[in-house]
XYZ file of C-alpha atoms in Angstrom:
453
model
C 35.569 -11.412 -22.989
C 37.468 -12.534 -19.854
C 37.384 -15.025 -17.697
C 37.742 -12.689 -14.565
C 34.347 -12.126 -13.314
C 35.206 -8.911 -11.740
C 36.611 -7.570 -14.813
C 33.380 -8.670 -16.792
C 31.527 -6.987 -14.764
C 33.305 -3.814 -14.534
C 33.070 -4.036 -18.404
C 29.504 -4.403 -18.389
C 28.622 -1.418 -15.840
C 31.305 0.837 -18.457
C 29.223 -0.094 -21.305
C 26.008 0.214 -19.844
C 26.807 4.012 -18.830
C 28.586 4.699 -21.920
C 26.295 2.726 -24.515
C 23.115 2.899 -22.676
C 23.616 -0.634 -22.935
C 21.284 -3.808 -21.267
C 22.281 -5.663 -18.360
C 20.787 -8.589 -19.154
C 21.953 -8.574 -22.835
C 25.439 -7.870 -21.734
C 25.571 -10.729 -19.068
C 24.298 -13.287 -21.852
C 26.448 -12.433 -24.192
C 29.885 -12.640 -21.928
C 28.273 -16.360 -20.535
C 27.509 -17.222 -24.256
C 31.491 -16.960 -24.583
C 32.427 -19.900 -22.794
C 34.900 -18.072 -20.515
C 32.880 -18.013 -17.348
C 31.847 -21.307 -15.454
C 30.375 -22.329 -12.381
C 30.235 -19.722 -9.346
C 31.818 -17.099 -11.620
C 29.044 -16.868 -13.583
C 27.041 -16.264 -9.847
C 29.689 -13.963 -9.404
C 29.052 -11.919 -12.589
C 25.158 -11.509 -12.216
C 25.118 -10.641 -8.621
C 28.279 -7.709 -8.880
C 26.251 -6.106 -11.604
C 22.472 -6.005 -10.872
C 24.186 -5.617 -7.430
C 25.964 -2.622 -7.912
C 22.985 -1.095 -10.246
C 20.408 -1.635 -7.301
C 22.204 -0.344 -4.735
C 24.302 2.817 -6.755
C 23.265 5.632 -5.434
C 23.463 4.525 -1.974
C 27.089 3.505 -3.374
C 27.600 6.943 -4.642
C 26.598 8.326 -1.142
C 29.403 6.437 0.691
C 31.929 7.586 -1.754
C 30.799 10.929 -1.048
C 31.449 10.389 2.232
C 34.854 8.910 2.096
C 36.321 10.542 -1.190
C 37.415 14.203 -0.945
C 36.221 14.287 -4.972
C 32.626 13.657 -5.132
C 31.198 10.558 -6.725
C 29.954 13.023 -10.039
C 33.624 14.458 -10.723
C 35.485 11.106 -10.231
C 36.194 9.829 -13.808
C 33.860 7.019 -14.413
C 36.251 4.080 -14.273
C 37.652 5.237 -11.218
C 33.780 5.091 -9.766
C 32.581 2.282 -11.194
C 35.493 0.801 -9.614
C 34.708 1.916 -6.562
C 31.055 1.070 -6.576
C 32.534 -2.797 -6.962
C 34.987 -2.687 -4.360
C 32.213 -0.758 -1.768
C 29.404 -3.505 -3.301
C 31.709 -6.069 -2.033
C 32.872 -4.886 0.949
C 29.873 -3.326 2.549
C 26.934 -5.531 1.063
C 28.326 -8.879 0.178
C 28.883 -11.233 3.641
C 30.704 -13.813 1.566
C 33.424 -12.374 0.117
C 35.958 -11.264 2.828
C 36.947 -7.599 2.584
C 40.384 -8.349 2.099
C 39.612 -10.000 -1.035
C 37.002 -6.972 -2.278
C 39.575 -4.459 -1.626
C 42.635 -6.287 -3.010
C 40.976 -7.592 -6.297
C 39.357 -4.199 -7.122
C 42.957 -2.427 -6.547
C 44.006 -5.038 -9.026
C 41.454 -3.938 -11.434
C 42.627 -0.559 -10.697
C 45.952 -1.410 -10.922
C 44.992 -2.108 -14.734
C 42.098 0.099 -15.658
C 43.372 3.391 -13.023
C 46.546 3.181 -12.299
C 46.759 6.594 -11.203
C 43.927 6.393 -9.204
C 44.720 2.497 -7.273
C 46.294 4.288 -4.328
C 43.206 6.745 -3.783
C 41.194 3.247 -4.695
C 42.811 1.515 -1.868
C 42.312 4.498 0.568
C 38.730 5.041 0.362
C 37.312 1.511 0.335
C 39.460 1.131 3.593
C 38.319 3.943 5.329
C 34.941 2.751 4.789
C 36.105 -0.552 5.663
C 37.139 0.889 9.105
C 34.125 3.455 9.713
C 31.117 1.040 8.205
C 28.865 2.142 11.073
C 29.794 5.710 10.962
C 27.766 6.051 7.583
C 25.324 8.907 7.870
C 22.533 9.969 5.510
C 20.253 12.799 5.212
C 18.613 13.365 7.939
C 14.968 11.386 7.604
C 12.913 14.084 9.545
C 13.959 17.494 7.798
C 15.247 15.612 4.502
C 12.798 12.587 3.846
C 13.267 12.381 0.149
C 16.997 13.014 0.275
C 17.190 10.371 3.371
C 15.210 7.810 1.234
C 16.679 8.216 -1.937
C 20.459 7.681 -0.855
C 19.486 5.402 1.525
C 17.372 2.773 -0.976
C 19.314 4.305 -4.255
C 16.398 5.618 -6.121
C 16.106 9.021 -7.737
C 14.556 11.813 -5.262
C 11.959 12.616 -7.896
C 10.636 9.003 -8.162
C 10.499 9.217 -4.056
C 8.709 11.980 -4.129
C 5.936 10.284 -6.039
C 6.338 7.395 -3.465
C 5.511 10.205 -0.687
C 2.701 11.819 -2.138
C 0.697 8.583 -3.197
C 1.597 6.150 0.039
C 2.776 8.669 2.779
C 6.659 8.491 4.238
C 6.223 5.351 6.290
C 4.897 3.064 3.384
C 7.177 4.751 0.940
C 10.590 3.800 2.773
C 8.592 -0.115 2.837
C 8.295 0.301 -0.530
C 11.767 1.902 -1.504
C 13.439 -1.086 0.448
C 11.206 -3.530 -1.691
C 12.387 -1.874 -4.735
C 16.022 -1.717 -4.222
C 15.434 -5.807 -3.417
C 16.366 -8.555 -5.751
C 13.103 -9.936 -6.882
C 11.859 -13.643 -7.055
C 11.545 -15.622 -10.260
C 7.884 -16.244 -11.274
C 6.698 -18.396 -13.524
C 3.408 -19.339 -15.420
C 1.913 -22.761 -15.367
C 1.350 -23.272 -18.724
C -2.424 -25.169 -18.617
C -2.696 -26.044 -21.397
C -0.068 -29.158 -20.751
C -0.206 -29.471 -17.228
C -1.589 -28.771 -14.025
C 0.440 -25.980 -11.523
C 0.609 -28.781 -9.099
C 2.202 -31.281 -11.476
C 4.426 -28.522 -12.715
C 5.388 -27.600 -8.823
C 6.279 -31.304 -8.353
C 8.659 -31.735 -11.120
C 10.123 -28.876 -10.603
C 10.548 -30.424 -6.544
C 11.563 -33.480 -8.428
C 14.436 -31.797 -9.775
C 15.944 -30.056 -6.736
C 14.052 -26.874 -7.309
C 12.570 -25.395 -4.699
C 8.974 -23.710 -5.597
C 5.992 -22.571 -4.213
C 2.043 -21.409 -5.709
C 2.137 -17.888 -5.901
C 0.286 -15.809 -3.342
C -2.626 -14.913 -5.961
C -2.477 -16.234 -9.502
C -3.836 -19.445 -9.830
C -0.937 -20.250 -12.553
C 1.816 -18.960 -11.062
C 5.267 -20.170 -9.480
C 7.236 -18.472 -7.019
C 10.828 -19.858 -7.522
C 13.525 -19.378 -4.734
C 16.391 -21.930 -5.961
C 18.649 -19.777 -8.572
C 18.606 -21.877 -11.276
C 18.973 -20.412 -15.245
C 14.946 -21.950 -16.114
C 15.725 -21.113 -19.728
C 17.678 -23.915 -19.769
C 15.389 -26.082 -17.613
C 13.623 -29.113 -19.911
C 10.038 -27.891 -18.270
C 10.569 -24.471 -19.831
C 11.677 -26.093 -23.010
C 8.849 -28.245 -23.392
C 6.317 -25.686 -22.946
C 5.561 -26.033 -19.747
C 5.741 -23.025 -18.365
C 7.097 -19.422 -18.961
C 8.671 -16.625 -17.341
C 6.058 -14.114 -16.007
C 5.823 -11.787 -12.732
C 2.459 -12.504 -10.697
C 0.931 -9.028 -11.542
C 1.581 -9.713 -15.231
C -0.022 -12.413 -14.754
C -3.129 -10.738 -13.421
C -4.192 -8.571 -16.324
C -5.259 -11.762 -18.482
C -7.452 -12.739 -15.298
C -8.961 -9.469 -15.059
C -10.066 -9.533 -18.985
C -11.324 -12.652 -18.228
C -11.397 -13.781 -22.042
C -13.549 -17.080 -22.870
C -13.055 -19.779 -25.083
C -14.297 -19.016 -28.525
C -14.099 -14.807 -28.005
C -12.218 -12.859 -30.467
C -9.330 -10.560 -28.302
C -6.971 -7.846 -29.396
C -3.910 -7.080 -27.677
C -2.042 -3.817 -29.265
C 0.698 -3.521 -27.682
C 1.659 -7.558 -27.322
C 5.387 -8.229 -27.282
C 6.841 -9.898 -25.795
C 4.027 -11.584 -25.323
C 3.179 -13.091 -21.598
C -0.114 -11.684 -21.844
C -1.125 -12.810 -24.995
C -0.372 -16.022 -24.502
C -1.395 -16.062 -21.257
C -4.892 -14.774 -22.831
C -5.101 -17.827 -25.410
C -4.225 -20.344 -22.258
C -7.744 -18.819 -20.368
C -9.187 -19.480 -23.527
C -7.795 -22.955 -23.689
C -6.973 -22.227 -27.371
C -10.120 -21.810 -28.712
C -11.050 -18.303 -30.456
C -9.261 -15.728 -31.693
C -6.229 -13.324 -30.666
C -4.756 -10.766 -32.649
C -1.652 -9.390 -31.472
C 0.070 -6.229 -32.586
C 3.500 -4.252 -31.458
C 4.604 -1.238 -32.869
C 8.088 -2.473 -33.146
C 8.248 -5.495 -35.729
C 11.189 -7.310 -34.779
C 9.360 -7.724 -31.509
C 7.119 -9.933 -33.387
C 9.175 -12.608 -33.221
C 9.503 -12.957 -29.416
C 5.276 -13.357 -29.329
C 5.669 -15.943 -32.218
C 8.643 -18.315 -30.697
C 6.434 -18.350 -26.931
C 3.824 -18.969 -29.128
C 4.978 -22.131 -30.464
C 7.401 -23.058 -27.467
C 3.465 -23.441 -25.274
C 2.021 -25.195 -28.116
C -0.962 -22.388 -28.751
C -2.468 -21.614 -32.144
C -4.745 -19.062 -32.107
C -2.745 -16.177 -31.872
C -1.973 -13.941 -34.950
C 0.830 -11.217 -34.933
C 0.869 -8.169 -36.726
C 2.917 -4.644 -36.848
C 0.785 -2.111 -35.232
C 1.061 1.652 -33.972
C -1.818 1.413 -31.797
C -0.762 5.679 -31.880
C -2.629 5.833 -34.975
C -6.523 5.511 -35.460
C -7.407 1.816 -35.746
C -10.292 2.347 -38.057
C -9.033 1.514 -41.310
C -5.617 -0.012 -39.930
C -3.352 -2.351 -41.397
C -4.822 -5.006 -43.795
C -5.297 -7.630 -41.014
C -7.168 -5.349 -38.720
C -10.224 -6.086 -41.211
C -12.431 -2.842 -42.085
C -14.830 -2.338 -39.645
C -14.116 -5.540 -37.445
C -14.959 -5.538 -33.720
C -13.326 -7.560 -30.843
C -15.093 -8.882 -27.514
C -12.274 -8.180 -25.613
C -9.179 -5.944 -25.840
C -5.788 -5.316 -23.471
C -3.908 -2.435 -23.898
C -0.383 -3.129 -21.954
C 0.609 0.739 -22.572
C 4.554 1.652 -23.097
C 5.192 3.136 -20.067
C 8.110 4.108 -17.441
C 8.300 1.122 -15.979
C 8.780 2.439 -12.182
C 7.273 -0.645 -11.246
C 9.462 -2.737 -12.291
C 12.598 -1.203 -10.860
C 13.486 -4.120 -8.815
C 13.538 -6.026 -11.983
C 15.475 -3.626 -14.421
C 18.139 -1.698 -12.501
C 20.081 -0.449 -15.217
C 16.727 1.637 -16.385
C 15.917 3.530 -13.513
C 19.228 5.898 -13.818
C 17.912 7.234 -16.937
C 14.210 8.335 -16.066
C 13.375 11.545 -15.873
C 9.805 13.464 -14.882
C 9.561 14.456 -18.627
C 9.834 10.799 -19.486
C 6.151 10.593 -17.972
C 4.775 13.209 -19.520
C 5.727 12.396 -23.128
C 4.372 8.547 -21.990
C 1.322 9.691 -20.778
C 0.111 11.509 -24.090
C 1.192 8.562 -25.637
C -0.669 5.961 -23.529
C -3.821 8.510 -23.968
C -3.204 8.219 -27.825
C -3.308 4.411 -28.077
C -6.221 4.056 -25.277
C -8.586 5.756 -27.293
C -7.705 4.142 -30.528
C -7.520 0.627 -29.018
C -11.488 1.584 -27.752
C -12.440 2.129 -31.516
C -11.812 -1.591 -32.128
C -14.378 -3.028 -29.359
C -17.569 -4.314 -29.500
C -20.247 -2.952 -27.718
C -20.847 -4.252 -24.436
C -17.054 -5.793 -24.623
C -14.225 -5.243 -22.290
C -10.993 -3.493 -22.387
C -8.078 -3.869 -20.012
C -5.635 -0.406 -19.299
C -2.530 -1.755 -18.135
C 0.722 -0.672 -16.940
C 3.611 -1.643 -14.937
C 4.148 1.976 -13.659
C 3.264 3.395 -10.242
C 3.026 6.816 -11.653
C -0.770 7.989 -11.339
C -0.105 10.435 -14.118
C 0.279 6.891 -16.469
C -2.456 5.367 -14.707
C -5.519 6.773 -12.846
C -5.192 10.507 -14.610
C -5.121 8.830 -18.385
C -8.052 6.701 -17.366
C -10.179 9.602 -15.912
C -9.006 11.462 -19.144
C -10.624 8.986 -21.190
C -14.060 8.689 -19.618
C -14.157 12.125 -19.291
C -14.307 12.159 -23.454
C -15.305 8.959 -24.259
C -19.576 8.801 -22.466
C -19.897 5.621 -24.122
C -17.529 3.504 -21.545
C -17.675 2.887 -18.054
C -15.249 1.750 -15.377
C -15.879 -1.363 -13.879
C -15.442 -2.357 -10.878
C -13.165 -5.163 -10.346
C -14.074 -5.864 -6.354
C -17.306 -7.039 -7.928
C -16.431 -9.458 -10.302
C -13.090 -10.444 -8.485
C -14.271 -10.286 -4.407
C -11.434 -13.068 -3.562
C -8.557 -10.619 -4.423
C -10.108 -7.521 -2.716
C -6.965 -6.484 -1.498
C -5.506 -5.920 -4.397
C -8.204 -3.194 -5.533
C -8.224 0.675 -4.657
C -11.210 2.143 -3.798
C -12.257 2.690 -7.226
C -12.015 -0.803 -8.120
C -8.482 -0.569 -10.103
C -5.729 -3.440 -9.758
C -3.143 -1.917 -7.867
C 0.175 -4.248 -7.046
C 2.884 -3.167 -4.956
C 6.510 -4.942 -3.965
C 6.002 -4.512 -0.724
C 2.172 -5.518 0.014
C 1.811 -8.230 -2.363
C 5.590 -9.453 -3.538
C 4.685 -8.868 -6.933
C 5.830 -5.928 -9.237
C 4.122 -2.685 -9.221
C 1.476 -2.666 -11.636
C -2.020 -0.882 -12.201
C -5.041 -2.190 -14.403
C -8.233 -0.550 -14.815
C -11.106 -2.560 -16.334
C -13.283 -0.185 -18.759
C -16.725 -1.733 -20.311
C -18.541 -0.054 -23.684
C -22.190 0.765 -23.178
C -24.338 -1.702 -25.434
């Protein structure tokens, strides 16, 4: 640990390449030492998620202003000079003076053999800022948008074929964009608009979010963990389009709900607070330790009808595990599938350097597995939410169609019926479809399925 926020982060971005590592882990864990106060800790969070938003665009300007390209540079030479460039080129309040002579001092200590060539190339692009080029956006769109936002060109290419290239840079920009902190009202202790004016009451700017009729948009930077509202259960951490899967289910007080894929659980309890805790939830995860996390936000909102279980929803659910009784039907069921997560980029940086096409295809037969499973386990005439926060069709639209196409006995609702007053959140065959950049909430797709009586 150090008390050099510069140096924590650089030791941060080295383990996360090397170890695969989590940002937000990491950062805890050095701010759980004691060694960082104040703005440092500020510092710290923006120089990483920072640097992991905006690295390939990084790795474009070394490119430009290295004669070794970014991929042959050792790594602590470039993660050194993705901080120093970060700085420099994307930070307005730290002087570039400062950026270049406090990363040479890193170097100084972590490169030494490499400080001079350091220095050199984050003054050159010091000098010739607005002599940056990129890929030319007519010939090369994908190459254009990918170094220019700093995603991978195969995840553009998606971008292009669903939205067109217009809409794709819109949403490419969104994505490479720190996103706002959302919370949940929790309703079962108190109203959104009493929440909203304590949190006012503290200094904390917040507004209602655009759509949910819980949720909080919060725009002061303020650690909410640590807020007494979030302690005493009134409220939780949850993105808006998380936050609309429980409203599409629509659960009612005294239904019986499964949710097989639960943790950490913002749906689930989410779920319980539409039901204003009367009924029944079962939640399952695959991964038991992941248990815990439903079970603390469980008791930290004050609900009690939710049960947790270990559950590979890969598996038939017929027989299941002993709590999934024999032959037991629910009214309602969510499946929040594993997926890649591409739409929730914004939110988890650090992930979106390791995705690869082949990570979708291995998800997809997954997320087909556990949809028809989960199906086994509802009653007739009940509903079951498909969810994911992916913008991949191949997760989303294909597995549904793949399902119906097997399974006569379900239909697809649609969700412009029974929802008219968020219409513009719908595709034209009546999915949930949220984007960054049209709604300001992550990207996320839900498709409401209903078994024939």
């Amino acid at each position: 640990m150090t008390a050099n926020p510069r140096r924590a982060a650089f030791d941060i971005l080295l383990r996360i390449e090397k170890d695969r590592s989590y940002a937000d882990i990491l950062i805890d864990n050095e701010f759980s030492s004691g060694e960082l106060r104040g703005p440092d800790r500020g510092l710290l969070t923006e120089l990483v998620y920072g640097v992991l938003r905006h690295r390939g665009t990084l790795d474009h300007i070394v490119n430009q202003f290295s004669h070794q390209k970014a991929e042959k540079l050792e790594r602590n030479v470039l993660i050194l000079l993705r901080l120093g460039l970060y700085q420099s080129l994307c930070l307005d309040r730290i002087p570039v003076s400062a950026a270049v002579n406090e990363t040479v001092n890193l170097a100084n200590a972590l490169a030494p053999r490499a400080s001079g060539m350091i220095n050199a190339v984050l003054r050159r692009a010091d000098r010739e800022r607005g002599e940056i080029r990129y890929p030319d956006r007519q010939s090369e769109p994908v190459a254009f948008l990918a170094a220019r936002y700093s995603h991978l060109p195969w995840i553009i290419r998606q971008w292009i074929d669903q939205l067109g290239f217009d809409e794709a840079e819109t949403l490419a920009k969104a994505m490479s964009e720190a996103p706002l902190l959302t919370l949940r009202a929790n309703t079962l202790r108190i109203s959104r608009d009493d929440l909203l004016s304590r949190l006012e009451s503290t200094g904390i700017t917040a507004v209602p979010a655009r759509f949910s009729t819980d949720g909080i948009n919060v725009t002061t930077r303020v650690p909410l963990a640590g807020l007494p509202e979030f302690q005493e259960g009134l409220c939780t951490i949850q993105d808006e389009s998380s936050q609309m899967a429980a409203i599409f289910l629509a659960p009612r007080p005294g239904e019986s709900v499964l949710d097989v894929c639960a943790a950490p659980g913002g749906k689930t309890t989410h779920l319980a607070q539409l039901m204003e805790n009367r009924g029944e939830i079962m939640a399952g995860d695959s991964a038991p330790r992941k248990l815990a996390l439903i079970e603390e936000t469980t008791r930290r909102l004050g609900i009690d009808i939710i049960t947790t279980m270990a559950l590979d929803a890969t598996m038939p659910l017929k027989e299941g595990p002993s709590q999934l009784v024999k032959g037991k039907r629910y009214n309602r069921v969510l499946v929040d599938a594993p997926c890649s997560g591409l739409g929730v980029l914004r939110r988890n940086p650090d992930g979106k350097w390791r995705k690869t096409p082949d990570d979708i295809k291995k998800l997809s037969a997954r997320q087909k597995a556990i949809l028809g499973n989960s199906a086994d386990k509802l009653n007739d005439g009940g509903t079951l939410l498909y969810a994911t926060c992916s913008t991949s069709r191949e997760e989303n639209e294909e597995v549904v169609a793949e399902f119906l196409s097997k399974r006569p006995d379900f239909m697809l609702e649609d969700l412009r019926s029974h929802f008219p007053e968020f219409a513009e959140l719908f595709t034209d065959t009546g999915c949930f479809r949220g984007w960054p950049h049209r709604h300001g909430m992550d990207g996320f797709f839900a498709a409401r399925l209903r078994k024939r009586q």
